[in-house]
Amino acid sequence: MTETTEAVSVKTHRATPSRRGPSPTGDSPRVPGSRGRTLRRATPWLFLAAPLALLITFTYVPVGNMIYYSFTDWDGISPDRNFTGLDNYVQIFTRPELFRVFFVSVYYLAASAVQIVIALYFATVLSFDLRFRNLFKGLLFFPYLINGVAIGFVFLYFFQDGGTLDTVLSWFGQNPGHAWLGDPGSANTSLAGVSVWRYTGLNFVLFLGAIQSIPGELYEAAQLDGATRWQQFRHIIAPSIRPVLSLSVILAISGSLAVFEIPWIMTGGATGTSTFVIQTVKLAFQFNKTGLASAAAVVLLLIILLITWIQRRLVPDEKVDLV
Amino acid sequence: MTTAPQTTTPQTTAMKTAGRSRTAPGPRRVRLRGRIGRTLVYVSLVVASLVVVLPLAVVLLTSLKTSSEATDGGALSLPGNWLNFDNYATAFSDGQMLTAFGNTLFILLFSITGTVLIGSMTAYAIDRFHFRARKLVMALFLVATLVPGVTTQVATFQVVNSFGLFDTRWAPILLYMGTDIVSIYIFLQFIRGIPVSLDEAARLDGANSFTIYRKIIFPLLKPAVATVVIIKGITVYNDFYIPFLYMPSQELGTVSTALFRFKGPFGAHWENISAGAVLVIVPTLIAFLFLQRYIYNGFAQGATK
């Protein structure tokens, strides 16, 4: 990002007239003299030096290295690494035990759908006047703020043999004593349930904020026309929260692929609950297969980028202007 | 939170409908339907609240039980002595929670200060200066938002390791500071709302860019700082992945990793594990009760950026 002085002086000269025109935010008034100009030109970089250094060191260098590692058989420690071409990628897609983790994501995807629907319902309901509105709001949101490890333990106890869930089910005449975390099907469902419990509050608050920014007159007008609650939701609320809704969907999809904490804390990835990230962490830090783990991470990154891209195409973001 | 839809009780709806339209169903039917609907809404809210509270309440109960009560009694049985805080003492001392809270506080302090400074400086530089590489810098930050932190961890680990920062408290601090793009967006959004004429006036009075940033921009960013501090604070306090990966030493435990270690030594001693979990949750609860409004706003702002 260094600029040669000649190039800049030519550029500045040419750029001068247009500078004042299109920029709505305006420019810093010019300081006469070449020392002043150099200083002025350097000023933004003085502010940006630290942020850019961190950004490049902890985001771009790792991404670059990761792509490089993914083509090697490096173990993460030894100085020698051999170039193995696409071998790691072939392994990921052909070894069923490596590929299986993708299916675990399906549980979390389903959970995300449930979570969004629940959040949408409660956000709609609580945006109208109700008794104890703030209390309910707080109760629904609070799980999102709780420490993940604490949540893991809370639910390990909850799902225990003869634990809370079994006790509650026995009140309804159900037969308790099911090992919830014991077999792959119910273990993944249980873990996905925990993620619904944990993350619904975030979606709920996002939706609530969006709904509350709708002007109140719209509802009044709709009511005068005799619109029912459902019609109000369908024609007023749903269209106005579409941007937040699409954001939640994208967060849900990438979140479902990157699940780590809850299954790691609760089952350690046992009984078929291993997710993509758990597997990558195990490959890299327990089995010292840095090359293979990097390839897995590249695959995950590409999937997430692809989903983001598709989402951007389908639902163009109105407020994407960052500059 | 100012434009909440105004009071629309079913009664007023019914009356309005009755008075105005000919096609709507009769007032009594509407009122009855409204009342049933209202009841169902409350039922759903109560059920949801129970689902949230029950698992937490059970853990609180368990944390007050004696060891034999916890193993013999059912999950929902009540503790014999409601003021039995022995488990908390055990969890606090044997679980090294004091060190954990200390480490977390240390990391919180540095990473929040760093994030606020870095975020506001970046936003200031990007919004107030029109330099040639501005678009490129913006693009760099924008593209970085698309890269989820968990995916690059394998390679990030090597970078941190090569700096000799592995297993120090500086590793998480740097990582929290360096990857926080959300805060930059929050600051950008706010800085755009500050009139440029303020900068210009100060500049005419002879202030340089740094003085303007320090004396004019930064003080006006207070609401954004509050948002960033809250979001960052909660994220850092709750984060497990980074301290787990980068600070394996026993004495470098944060609240998350120290609590995670309860799994080993306390084994099936749920009364101790529960006490540990409650110890970790309580500070969050207190912060939430005091800062509710700001927390809601913060998350709504932070996540939509």
XYZ file of C-alpha atoms in Angstrom, chain B residues 145 179-188 228 231 301-303 305:
17
model
C -16.543 -10.248 7.400
C -11.076 -9.872 14.062
C -13.758 -7.550 15.308
C -15.271 -6.092 12.200
C -18.743 -5.650 13.636
C -17.529 -2.859 15.902
C -15.943 -1.051 12.967
C -19.320 -1.036 11.232
C -21.089 0.232 14.317
C -18.595 3.098 14.600
C -18.822 3.841 10.883
C -19.453 -2.001 21.355
C -21.437 -6.649 22.721
C -27.538 -2.717 16.039
C -24.579 -5.036 16.125
C -26.134 -7.909 14.287
C -24.635 -4.189 10.474
